[in-house]
Coordinates of C-alpha atoms in Angstrom, one line a residue:
Chain A
X80 CA 72.8 102.2 154.2
X81 CA 71.3 101.7 150.8
X82 CA 71.8 104.3 148.2
X83 CA 69.2 104.7 145.4
X84 CA 71.5 104.3 142.4
X85 CA 68.8 105.3 140.0
X86 CA 68.1 108.8 141.4
X87 CA 69.0 111.8 139.2
X88 CA 71.2 113.3 141.9
X89 CA 73.2 110.1 142.3
X90 CA 73.6 109.7 138.5
X91 CA 74.9 113.2 138.1
X92 CA 77.3 113.1 141.1
X93 CA 78.5 109.7 139.9
X94 CA 79.2 110.8 136.4
X95 CA 80.9 114.0 137.6
X96 CA 83.2 112.0 139.9
X97 CA 84.1 109.5 137.2
X98 CA 84.9 112.4 134.8
X99 CA 87.1 114.1 137.3
X100 CA 89.0 111.0 138.2
X101 CA 89.6 110.1 134.5
X102 CA 90.7 113.6 133.6
X103 CA 93.2 113.7 136.3
X104 CA 94.5 110.3 135.6
X105 CA 95.0 111.1 131.9
X106 CA 96.5 114.5 132.4
X107 CA 98.9 112.9 134.9
X108 CA 100.0 110.0 132.6
X109 CA 100.3 112.4 129.7
X110 CA 102.5 114.9 131.6
X111 CA 104.6 112.0 133.0
X112 CA 105.3 110.4 129.6
X113 CA 105.3 113.5 127.3
X114 CA 109.0 114.1 127.6
X115 CA 109.9 110.5 126.7
X116 CA 107.6 110.3 123.7
X117 CA 108.9 113.7 122.4
X118 CA 112.4 112.4 122.7
X119 CA 111.5 109.3 120.8
X120 CA 110.0 111.3 118.0
X121 CA 113.1 113.4 117.7
X122 CA 115.5 110.4 117.8
X123 CA 113.4 108.8 115.1
X124 CA 113.8 111.9 112.8
X125 CA 117.5 112.2 113.6
X126 CA 118.0 108.5 112.7
X127 CA 116.4 109.1 109.3
X128 CA 118.6 112.2 108.6
X129 CA 121.7 110.3 109.7
X130 CA 120.7 107.3 107.5
X131 CA 120.8 109.6 104.5
X132 CA 124.4 110.3 105.4
X133 CA 125.1 106.6 105.4
X134 CA 125.2 106.5 109.2
X135 CA 122.7 103.6 109.6
X136 CA 121.7 101.3 112.4
X137 CA 122.8 103.6 115.2
X138 CA 121.7 102.6 118.7
X139 CA 119.1 104.9 120.2
X140 CA 121.4 106.1 123.0
X141 CA 124.1 107.4 120.7
X142 CA 121.9 109.1 118.1
X143 CA 121.9 112.4 119.8
X144 CA 125.7 112.7 120.2
X145 CA 126.4 111.5 116.6
X146 CA 123.8 113.9 115.3
X147 CA 125.4 116.8 117.2
X148 CA 128.9 115.9 115.9
X149 CA 127.8 115.6 112.2
X150 CA 125.0 118.1 111.7
X151 CA 126.4 121.6 112.0
X152 CA 123.3 123.7 111.2
X153 CA 119.6 123.3 110.3
X154 CA 118.9 126.3 108.1
X155 CA 115.6 127.3 106.8
X156 CA 115.8 128.6 103.2
X157 CA 113.3 129.6 100.5
X158 CA 112.9 128.9 96.8
X159 CA 114.9 132.1 96.0
X160 CA 117.8 130.7 97.9
X161 CA 117.6 133.2 100.7
X162 CA 118.3 132.1 104.2
X163 CA 115.4 132.7 106.6
X164 CA 117.0 131.2 109.7
X165 CA 120.6 130.3 110.4
X166 CA 119.9 127.2 112.5
X167 CA 123.0 127.5 114.6
X168 CA 121.6 125.2 117.3
X169 CA 121.5 122.2 115.1
X170 CA 118.0 121.0 116.0
X171 CA 116.0 124.1 116.9
X172 CA 115.0 125.7 113.5
X173 CA 114.8 123.6 110.4
X174 CA 114.6 120.4 112.4
X175 CA 111.4 121.7 114.1
X176 CA 109.6 122.1 110.8
X177 CA 107.1 119.2 110.4
X178 CA 106.9 117.5 107.1
X179 CA 103.5 118.8 106.2
X180 CA 104.7 122.4 106.6
X181 CA 107.5 122.2 104.0
X182 CA 106.7 124.7 101.2
X183 CA 108.6 126.7 98.6
X184 CA 108.9 129.5 101.2
X185 CA 110.0 127.3 104.1
X186 CA 112.5 124.6 103.3
X187 CA 114.7 123.1 106.0
X188 CA 118.2 122.1 104.9
X189 CA 120.9 120.5 107.0
X190 CA 124.6 121.5 106.8
X191 CA 126.7 118.7 107.9
X192 CA 130.4 117.7 108.1
X193 CA 131.7 114.2 107.7
X194 CA 135.5 113.5 108.0
X195 CA 136.2 117.2 107.2
X196 CA 133.9 117.2 104.1
X197 CA 130.9 119.4 103.8
X198 CA 127.6 117.7 103.1
X199 CA 124.0 119.0 102.6
X200 CA 120.9 117.0 103.5
X201 CA 117.8 117.9 101.5
X202 CA 114.5 116.8 103.1
X203 CA 111.5 116.1 100.8
X204 CA 108.0 114.8 100.9
X205 CA 105.6 113.5 98.2
X206 CA 102.8 111.0 97.7
X207 CA 103.1 107.4 96.9
X208 CA 100.3 105.0 95.9
X209 CA 98.4 104.8 99.3
X210 CA 99.8 107.6 101.4
X211 CA 102.7 110.0 101.9
X212 CA 106.3 109.2 101.2
X213 CA 109.2 111.2 102.3
X214 CA 113.0 111.2 102.1
X215 CA 116.3 112.8 102.8
X216 CA 119.0 113.1 100.1
X217 CA 122.5 114.1 101.1
X218 CA 124.8 115.9 98.7
X219 CA 128.6 116.3 98.5
X220 CA 130.3 119.7 98.8
X221 CA 129.9 120.3 95.0
X222 CA 126.1 120.5 95.5
X223 CA 125.4 118.0 92.8
X224 CA 126.6 114.5 93.5
X225 CA 124.6 112.4 95.9
X226 CA 126.4 111.1 99.0
X227 CA 123.5 109.0 100.4
X228 CA 119.7 108.8 100.4
X229 CA 117.0 107.6 102.7
X230 CA 113.3 107.1 101.8
X231 CA 110.3 106.2 104.0
X232 CA 106.6 105.8 103.5
X233 CA 103.4 105.8 105.4
X234 CA 101.5 102.8 104.0
X235 CA 102.9 101.6 100.7
X236 CA 102.3 98.0 99.6
X237 CA 104.6 95.7 101.6
X238 CA 107.0 93.8 99.5
X239 CA 106.5 96.2 96.5
X240 CA 106.3 100.0 97.1
X241 CA 107.5 99.5 100.7
X242 CA 110.9 98.5 99.3
X243 CA 111.8 102.2 98.9
X244 CA 112.5 102.0 102.6
X245 CA 115.2 99.3 102.1
X246 CA 118.8 99.9 101.7
X247 CA 119.0 98.0 98.4
X248 CA 116.9 100.7 96.7
X249 CA 118.6 103.6 98.5
X250 CA 122.1 102.4 97.8
X251 CA 121.8 102.9 94.1
X252 CA 121.4 106.7 94.6
X253 CA 125.0 107.0 96.0
X254 CA 127.4 108.8 93.7
X255 CA 124.7 109.6 91.2
X256 CA 124.2 113.1 90.0
X257 CA 121.2 114.8 91.6
X258 CA 121.4 117.9 89.4
X259 CA 123.6 118.4 86.4
X260 CA 125.2 121.6 85.4
X261 CA 122.6 122.2 82.7
X262 CA 119.8 121.8 85.3
X263 CA 118.7 118.3 84.5
X264 CA 117.4 116.5 87.6
X265 CA 118.0 112.9 88.5
X266 CA 115.2 110.7 87.3
X267 CA 113.7 107.5 88.8
X268 CA 112.9 105.4 85.7
X269 CA 111.2 102.0 85.1
X270 CA 113.2 99.2 86.7
X271 CA 116.1 98.1 84.4
X272 CA 116.1 101.1 82.2
X273 CA 118.6 103.2 84.1
X274 CA 121.4 101.4 82.3
X275 CA 124.2 102.8 84.4
X276 CA 123.5 106.4 83.5
X277 CA 124.8 108.7 86.3
X278 CA 121.6 110.7 86.3
X279 CA 119.1 107.9 86.4
X280 CA 118.0 105.4 89.1
X281 CA 116.0 102.2 88.7
X282 CA 112.5 102.2 90.1
X283 CA 111.0 99.2 91.7
X284 CA 109.5 96.3 89.7
X285 CA 105.8 96.1 90.2
X286 CA 105.6 99.3 92.1
X287 CA 105.3 101.8 89.2
X288 CA 103.2 104.3 91.0
X289 CA 105.4 104.4 94.1
X290 CA 108.5 104.8 92.0
X291 CA 106.8 107.6 90.0
X292 CA 105.9 109.2 93.4
X293 CA 109.6 109.1 94.4
X294 CA 110.5 110.6 91.0
X295 CA 107.9 113.3 91.3
X296 CA 109.0 114.2 94.8
X297 CA 112.7 114.5 93.7
X298 CA 111.8 116.7 90.7
X299 CA 109.7 119.1 92.8
X300 CA 112.0 119.5 95.8
X301 CA 115.3 119.7 93.8
X302 CA 113.8 122.6 91.9
X303 CA 112.9 124.2 95.3
X304 CA 116.5 123.8 96.5
X305 CA 118.2 124.7 93.2
X306 CA 118.7 128.4 94.0
X307 CA 120.2 127.7 97.4
X308 CA 122.5 125.0 96.0
X309 CA 123.7 127.3 93.2
X310 CA 124.6 129.9 95.8
X311 CA 126.7 127.5 97.9
X312 CA 128.5 126.1 94.8
X313 CA 130.4 129.3 94.2
Chain B
X157 CA 87.1 121.5 93.6
X158 CA 89.6 119.0 92.2
X159 CA 90.7 118.1 95.7
X160 CA 87.1 117.6 96.9
X161 CA 86.3 115.3 94.0
X162 CA 89.4 113.2 94.4
X163 CA 88.8 112.9 98.1
X164 CA 85.3 111.8 97.4
X165 CA 86.2 109.2 94.9
X166 CA 89.2 108.0 96.8
X167 CA 87.2 107.5 100.0
X168 CA 84.6 105.4 98.2
X169 CA 86.8 103.2 96.1
X170 CA 90.5 103.3 97.0
X171 CA 90.4 103.9 100.8
X172 CA 87.2 101.9 101.2
X173 CA 86.5 101.5 104.9
X174 CA 85.8 97.8 104.6
X175 CA 88.2 96.6 102.0
X176 CA 91.2 98.8 102.7
X177 CA 91.1 99.3 106.5
X178 CA 88.6 96.7 107.7
X179 CA 86.5 99.2 109.7
X180 CA 83.1 98.2 111.0
X181 CA 83.7 94.5 110.3
X182 CA 81.7 93.2 113.2
X183 CA 78.3 94.5 112.1
X184 CA 79.3 94.2 108.5
X185 CA 79.5 90.4 108.9
X186 CA 76.6 90.1 111.2
X187 CA 74.0 92.1 109.3
X188 CA 74.9 91.3 105.7
X189 CA 72.5 88.4 105.4
X190 CA 69.9 90.2 103.3
X191 CA 70.0 93.3 101.1
X192 CA 67.2 95.3 102.7
X193 CA 68.6 95.3 106.2
X194 CA 72.1 95.9 104.9
X195 CA 70.9 98.9 103.0
X196 CA 69.2 100.3 106.2
X197 CA 72.3 99.8 108.3
X198 CA 74.5 101.3 105.6
X199 CA 72.3 104.4 105.6
X200 CA 72.4 104.6 109.4
X201 CA 76.2 104.3 109.4
X202 CA 76.5 107.0 106.7
X203 CA 74.1 109.3 108.6
X204 CA 76.0 108.9 111.9
X205 CA 79.4 109.4 110.2
X206 CA 78.2 112.6 108.4
X207 CA 77.3 114.1 111.8
X208 CA 80.0 112.8 114.0
X209 CA 83.1 113.4 111.8
X210 CA 82.5 117.1 111.2
X211 CA 81.7 117.6 114.9
X212 CA 84.8 115.8 115.9
X213 CA 86.8 117.8 113.4
X214 CA 85.7 121.0 115.0
X215 CA 86.5 119.5 118.4
X216 CA 89.9 118.5 117.3
X217 CA 90.9 121.8 115.6
X218 CA 89.1 124.3 117.9
X219 CA 89.5 122.7 121.3
X220 CA 92.1 120.0 121.4
X221 CA 94.9 121.3 119.2
X222 CA 97.5 123.8 120.2
X223 CA 95.8 126.5 118.2
X224 CA 92.4 125.9 119.8
X225 CA 90.8 127.8 122.6
X226 CA 92.9 126.4 125.4
X227 CA 96.2 127.0 123.5
X228 CA 97.4 123.6 124.7
X229 CA 97.9 120.2 123.2
X230 CA 95.0 118.2 124.6
X231 CA 95.0 115.5 122.0
X232 CA 95.3 112.9 124.8
X233 CA 91.7 113.6 125.6
X234 CA 90.7 112.9 121.9
X235 CA 89.7 109.2 122.4
X236 CA 87.3 110.0 125.3
X237 CA 85.7 113.0 123.7
X238 CA 85.3 111.4 120.3
X239 CA 83.6 108.4 121.8
X240 CA 81.4 110.6 124.0
X241 CA 80.3 112.6 120.9
X242 CA 79.6 109.4 119.0
X243 CA 77.7 107.7 121.8
X244 CA 75.6 110.8 122.4
X245 CA 74.8 111.3 118.7
X246 CA 73.9 107.6 118.1
X247 CA 71.6 107.8 121.1
X248 CA 69.9 110.8 119.4
X249 CA 69.7 109.1 116.1
X250 CA 68.2 106.0 117.7
X251 CA 65.5 108.1 119.3
X252 CA 64.7 110.0 116.1
X253 CA 64.5 106.8 114.0
X254 CA 62.3 105.1 116.6
X255 CA 60.0 108.2 116.6
X256 CA 59.8 108.8 112.8
X257 CA 60.7 105.6 111.0
X258 CA 59.3 102.8 113.2
X259 CA 59.6 100.3 110.3
X260 CA 63.3 100.9 109.9
X261 CA 63.7 100.8 113.7
X262 CA 62.2 97.4 114.0
X263 CA 64.3 96.1 111.1
X264 CA 67.6 97.4 112.5
X265 CA 66.5 96.4 116.0
X266 CA 69.5 95.9 118.2
X267 CA 72.0 97.2 115.6
X268 CA 71.4 100.8 116.1
X269 CA 72.8 100.9 119.7
X270 CA 75.7 98.9 118.3
X271 CA 76.6 101.7 115.9
X272 CA 78.1 103.5 118.9
X273 CA 80.7 100.8 119.1
X274 CA 81.0 100.3 115.3
X275 CA 84.6 100.7 114.4
X276 CA 83.7 102.5 111.2
X277 CA 82.3 105.5 113.1
X278 CA 85.2 105.8 115.5
X279 CA 87.6 104.9 112.7
X280 CA 86.2 107.7 110.6
X281 CA 87.0 110.2 113.3
X282 CA 90.4 108.8 114.1
X283 CA 91.4 108.8 110.4
X284 CA 90.1 112.3 110.0
X285 CA 92.3 113.3 113.0
X286 CA 95.3 111.7 111.4
X287 CA 94.7 113.2 108.0
X288 CA 94.7 116.8 109.3
X289 CA 98.4 116.2 109.7
X290 CA 99.0 115.3 106.1
X291 CA 100.7 117.5 103.5
X292 CA 98.3 119.8 101.7
X293 CA 98.8 118.3 98.3
X294 CA 97.8 114.9 99.3
X295 CA 94.4 113.8 98.0
X296 CA 93.7 112.3 101.5
X297 CA 94.2 115.7 103.2
X298 CA 91.4 117.0 105.3
X299 CA 91.8 120.7 105.8
X300 CA 88.4 122.2 106.4
X301 CA 85.0 121.2 107.8
X302 CA 83.9 120.8 104.2
X303 CA 86.6 118.2 103.6
X304 CA 85.6 116.5 106.8
X305 CA 82.0 116.4 105.6
X306 CA 82.9 115.0 102.2
X307 CA 85.2 112.4 103.7
X308 CA 82.5 111.3 106.1
X309 CA 79.8 111.1 103.4
X310 CA 81.9 109.3 100.9
X311 CA 83.3 106.8 103.4
X312 CA 79.7 106.1 104.5
X313 CA 78.7 105.5 100.9
X314 CA 81.7 103.2 100.4
X315 CA 80.6 101.3 103.5
X316 CA 77.1 101.1 102.2
X317 CA 78.3 99.9 98.8
X318 CA 80.4 97.2 100.4
X319 CA 77.7 95.8 102.7
X320 CA 75.0 95.8 100.0
X321 CA 77.3 94.0 97.6
X322 CA 78.2 91.4 100.2
X323 CA 74.5 90.9 101.2
X324 CA 73.6 90.4 97.5
X325 CA 76.3 87.7 97.2
X326 CA 75.3 86.0 100.4
X327 CA 71.6 85.9 99.3
X328 CA 72.7 84.0 96.2
X329 CA 75.2 81.9 98.1
X330 CA 72.5 80.5 100.4
X331 CA 71.6 78.1 97.6
X332 CA 75.1 76.8 96.9
X333 CA 76.7 73.7 98.3
X334 CA 79.5 74.9 100.6
X335 CA 81.5 72.4 102.6
X336 CA 79.9 72.2 106.0
X337 CA 82.6 73.6 108.3
X338 CA 83.1 76.4 105.9
X339 CA 79.4 77.4 105.9
X340 CA 78.5 80.7 107.4
X341 CA 81.4 82.7 108.8
X342 CA 84.2 80.9 107.0
X343 CA 82.9 81.4 103.5
X344 CA 81.8 84.9 104.2
X345 CA 85.4 85.9 105.2
X346 CA 86.7 84.4 102.0
X347 CA 84.1 86.1 99.9
X348 CA 85.0 89.5 101.5
X349 CA 88.6 88.7 100.8
X350 CA 87.9 88.1 97.1
X351 CA 85.9 91.3 97.0
X352 CA 88.7 93.2 98.6
X353 CA 91.0 91.9 95.9
X354 CA 88.6 93.1 93.2
X355 CA 88.5 96.5 94.9
X356 CA 92.3 96.6 94.9
X357 CA 92.3 97.4 91.2
X358 CA 91.0 100.9 92.0
X359 CA 94.3 101.6 93.7
X360 CA 95.7 102.3 90.3
X361 CA 93.5 105.4 89.9
X362 CA 95.7 108.4 90.0
X363 CA 93.8 110.7 92.3
Chain C
X212 CA 84.4 78.3 142.3
X213 CA 87.7 76.9 141.0
X214 CA 86.1 75.2 138.0
X215 CA 84.2 78.4 137.3
X216 CA 87.4 80.4 137.2
X217 CA 89.0 77.8 135.0
X218 CA 86.1 77.9 132.7
X219 CA 85.9 81.7 132.6
X220 CA 89.6 81.6 131.5
X221 CA 89.5 78.7 129.0
X222 CA 86.3 78.9 127.0
X223 CA 87.2 82.1 125.2
X224 CA 90.4 80.4 123.9
X225 CA 88.6 78.0 121.7
X226 CA 84.9 77.0 122.2
X227 CA 83.8 80.6 122.7
X228 CA 86.6 82.4 120.9
X229 CA 85.8 86.1 120.3
X230 CA 86.9 86.1 116.7
X231 CA 86.1 82.6 115.5
X232 CA 82.8 82.1 117.2
X233 CA 81.4 85.4 118.5
X234 CA 82.7 87.4 115.4
X235 CA 83.8 90.3 117.6
X236 CA 86.7 92.6 117.1
X237 CA 87.6 91.7 113.6
X238 CA 88.2 95.3 112.5
X239 CA 91.6 95.7 114.2
X240 CA 92.4 92.0 114.0
X241 CA 93.0 92.2 110.3
X242 CA 94.6 95.5 109.7
X243 CA 97.6 95.0 112.0
X244 CA 98.6 91.5 111.0
X245 CA 100.8 92.1 107.9
X246 CA 103.7 91.5 110.3
X247 CA 104.2 89.6 113.4
X248 CA 105.5 92.3 115.8
X249 CA 102.5 94.7 115.6
X250 CA 100.2 91.7 115.8
X251 CA 101.8 90.6 119.1
X252 CA 101.8 94.1 120.5
X253 CA 98.1 94.6 119.5
X254 CA 97.2 91.2 121.0
X255 CA 98.9 92.0 124.3
X256 CA 97.4 95.5 124.4
X257 CA 93.9 94.2 123.9
X258 CA 94.5 91.5 126.6
X259 CA 95.7 94.1 129.1
X260 CA 92.8 96.4 128.3
X261 CA 90.1 93.6 128.5
X262 CA 91.5 92.3 131.7
X263 CA 91.6 95.7 133.4
X264 CA 88.4 97.0 132.1
X265 CA 86.6 93.8 133.1
X266 CA 88.1 94.0 136.5
X267 CA 87.3 97.7 137.0
X268 CA 83.7 97.4 135.8
X269 CA 83.2 94.3 137.9
X270 CA 84.4 96.1 141.0
X271 CA 82.1 99.1 140.5
X272 CA 79.2 97.2 138.9
X273 CA 76.9 97.7 141.8
X274 CA 77.4 101.4 142.0
X275 CA 76.8 102.2 138.3
X276 CA 73.5 103.9 137.5
X277 CA 71.7 101.8 134.9
X278 CA 70.9 104.7 132.6
X279 CA 74.5 105.8 132.0
X280 CA 75.9 102.3 132.1
X281 CA 77.2 102.3 128.5
X282 CA 78.8 105.7 128.8
X283 CA 80.6 104.7 132.0
X284 CA 81.9 101.5 130.3
X285 CA 83.1 103.5 127.3
X286 CA 84.8 106.1 129.5
X287 CA 86.6 103.4 131.4
X288 CA 87.7 101.7 128.2
X289 CA 88.7 104.9 126.5
X290 CA 90.8 105.9 129.5
X291 CA 92.6 102.6 129.5
X292 CA 93.2 102.8 125.8
X293 CA 94.6 106.3 126.0
X294 CA 97.0 105.2 128.8
X295 CA 98.2 102.2 126.7
X296 CA 98.7 104.4 123.6
X297 CA 100.7 106.9 125.6
X298 CA 102.8 104.2 127.1
X299 CA 103.4 102.7 123.6
X300 CA 104.5 106.1 122.3
X301 CA 106.9 106.5 125.2
X302 CA 108.4 103.0 125.2
X303 CA 107.8 101.4 121.8
X304 CA 107.7 104.3 119.4
X305 CA 108.3 102.3 116.2
X306 CA 105.4 99.9 116.9
X307 CA 103.1 102.7 117.9
X308 CA 103.7 104.4 114.5
X309 CA 102.9 101.1 112.8
X310 CA 99.7 100.6 114.7
X311 CA 98.6 104.2 114.2
X312 CA 94.9 104.6 114.5
X313 CA 94.2 101.0 115.3
X314 CA 95.2 101.5 118.9
X315 CA 92.4 104.0 119.2
X316 CA 90.1 101.6 117.6
X317 CA 90.5 99.2 120.5
X318 CA 87.9 101.4 122.2
X319 CA 85.3 100.3 119.7
X320 CA 86.6 96.7 119.7
X321 CA 83.4 94.8 120.3
X322 CA 85.2 92.3 122.4
X323 CA 85.5 94.8 125.1
X324 CA 81.9 96.0 125.2
X325 CA 80.7 92.5 124.6
X326 CA 82.6 91.1 127.6
X327 CA 81.7 94.0 129.8
X328 CA 78.0 93.7 129.2
X329 CA 77.8 90.0 129.1
X330 CA 80.2 89.1 131.9
X331 CA 81.7 91.8 134.1
X332 CA 78.4 93.5 134.8
X333 CA 77.1 90.4 136.6
X334 CA 80.2 88.6 137.9
X335 CA 82.7 89.0 140.7
X336 CA 86.1 90.4 140.5
X337 CA 88.3 87.3 140.0
X338 CA 86.2 85.5 137.3
X339 CA 85.8 88.8 135.5
X340 CA 89.6 89.4 135.5
X341 CA 90.1 85.9 134.2
X342 CA 87.4 86.2 131.6
X343 CA 89.1 89.4 130.4
X344 CA 92.5 87.8 130.1
X345 CA 91.0 84.7 128.4
X346 CA 89.1 86.7 125.9
X347 CA 92.1 88.9 125.2
X348 CA 94.3 85.9 124.7
X349 CA 91.7 84.1 122.5
X350 CA 91.9 87.2 120.4
X351 CA 95.6 87.5 120.5
X352 CA 96.4 84.0 119.4
X353 CA 94.5 84.4 116.1
X354 CA 96.3 87.7 115.5
X355 CA 99.6 86.0 116.1
X356 CA 98.8 83.1 113.8
X357 CA 97.6 85.3 111.0
X358 CA 100.5 87.7 111.5
X359 CA 103.1 84.9 111.4
X360 CA 101.7 83.3 108.3
X361 CA 101.4 86.6 106.5
X362 CA 104.9 87.8 107.4
X363 CA 106.5 84.4 106.6
X364 CA 104.9 84.0 103.2
X365 CA 104.7 87.6 102.4
X366 CA 108.3 88.8 103.1
X367 CA 110.1 85.6 104.2
X368 CA 110.8 86.9 107.6
X369 CA 109.5 86.5 111.2
X370 CA 109.8 89.4 113.6
X371 CA 112.1 90.9 111.0
X372 CA 114.6 88.0 111.0
X373 CA 115.0 86.2 107.7
X374 CA 113.6 82.7 107.9
X375 CA 113.5 81.6 104.2
X376 CA 117.2 81.3 103.2
X377 CA 118.7 83.3 100.4
X378 CA 119.4 80.0 98.6
X379 CA 115.7 79.4 98.1
X380 CA 115.4 82.8 96.3
X381 CA 118.4 81.9 94.1
X382 CA 116.4 78.8 93.0
X383 CA 113.6 81.1 91.9
X384 CA 111.4 81.2 95.0
X385 CA 109.6 84.5 95.3
X386 CA 107.8 86.1 98.2
X387 CA 104.0 86.1 97.8
X388 CA 103.2 89.8 97.7
X389 CA 99.5 88.9 97.9
X390 CA 100.0 87.9 101.5
X391 CA 100.8 91.4 102.6
X392 CA 97.6 92.8 101.0
X393 CA 94.5 93.3 103.2
X394 CA 92.5 90.8 101.1
X395 CA 94.6 87.8 102.1
X396 CA 94.1 88.5 105.8
X397 CA 90.4 88.0 105.3
X398 CA 90.9 84.8 103.4
X399 CA 93.3 83.5 106.0
X400 CA 90.9 84.1 108.8
X401 CA 88.3 82.4 106.7
X402 CA 90.5 79.3 106.5
X403 CA 91.3 79.4 110.2
X404 CA 87.5 79.4 110.9
X405 CA 87.2 76.5 108.5
X406 CA 89.9 74.4 110.2
X407 CA 88.6 75.4 113.7
X408 CA 85.1 74.3 112.8
X409 CA 86.2 71.0 111.3
X410 CA 88.0 70.2 114.6
X411 CA 85.5 71.6 117.1
X412 CA 82.4 70.0 115.6
X413 CA 79.3 71.0 117.5
X414 CA 79.2 74.7 116.8
X415 CA 76.1 75.9 115.1
X416 CA 76.2 79.0 112.9

């Protein structure tokens, strides 16, 4: 039997069959792997939040249980300090908000507890030199001193701006004052100019624009969170 | 308006397809031997980008995303649909160019069909898809079909600029005494590298 | 037959290398090589995809209607790429984030379409499979070399492990930030082409 592979009918039938096979194959693979990749995405985010609480390098398997034991609630608040959602389930409300949807009316904030001490994790997002940068800063119970910080970036220059992702840069935020009683906010200044001030951190040499981006991001988001932080301080 | 302008300038100079993300390198290196053909290919790439990126933008937001007509996340079909749109549209452009601009058609010759597999075209759509997910303040954010159009147009212009520049340099370089094993491909790579370095100075622009 | 198979596998590694000689698939080659790990993953992904797409197209080559040939090839490639990207997201999440859109760009990697048109459409299953693997590996080794040089000189590490000792830094050695920039990738590939052509003499431009 010899088919005429150039006839119109054959071409149409052939293409249809190929499309159906491909669609099924893809839908099947996607459905099979979706759960796994969603979990990966969540674990990745939880690792970042935990890193800001100085819980770094946790194995993938234990991330979930450690997160559950530390993070007590993922609230959503707004600029006026009002609570929009309570976030009692730890990773269902604030946690579900994607970075791009943060706004002054929708700010996730994580209430945590480490060794009996209350901590707050403030997520933030801004722009670096090439693309987005984001970070999490954790505060002590007093709502002003920094407990730990974590920053990450999409595509900053490796070896320069990309250093914000390294512990060396993040370490210097610890025990600094994020927001003083008179409302001054922590500044990231040119490398070497912080001079031990409790409300300044050194930027990265040769990466002025990325450092400025981090500074800008902190200024913007701390103002957003200010009202809520004031309310918990009392 | 400010956003549109910075997106426009940024796509040409800072996020230049060739120098920052190496998109469309194959035809970039193969066709850049003289300015005239390069210009033609640059125009063709810009043209195809301007049509495919907005079409794929609509496809992504109205059909594939969770808020689209199927109310389901169908992003896993994006690769196939994007490439189908691109292949279809290049076919169309090829026929139009052949019919109305025979001179350009004979100059571009085999390269027009190759546009379908030009990474710059597919890359344009994929970057567009990624940028929908950015924060709205970012100058790279694409939030409307207008943005998609501007992004496509300016990326195309950036590509055109890059290929015409390289072609001009290569025309001059034909008369220089380059070590034999380095001739052709090798020196072209190095030239592009040096051009990319020069373009890096635009990254300081605060857009 | 045996020599044919061997040839199909070996020529793409050097004499007919997709990057160095055929100038195919440069786009993604350069963008992912700032570090070694994504370069390896990218190289392997491309190898798997060229091998499978070559094999599949060669199996069905006699049934494909001429007119829709390119579309069918693209559909097969796009399907394989989607599957690979879903697998990466599920099992190697960190790397898939690093590779971002460049995984999708494998579809338009000219190596694939080039090999499909030039080889798989007119050859039997086994040689096509081998040609696919060979082309993929020929592409991968360049990526790995460029990735290794850039990571070693750019950040002093390989696969994330520190290679250049701290003592060297104390003596005033500094990482070459230039290496991590896109521009250096191009210049490095240019140098590899140079070296390759000085060794393998009889290649015309």
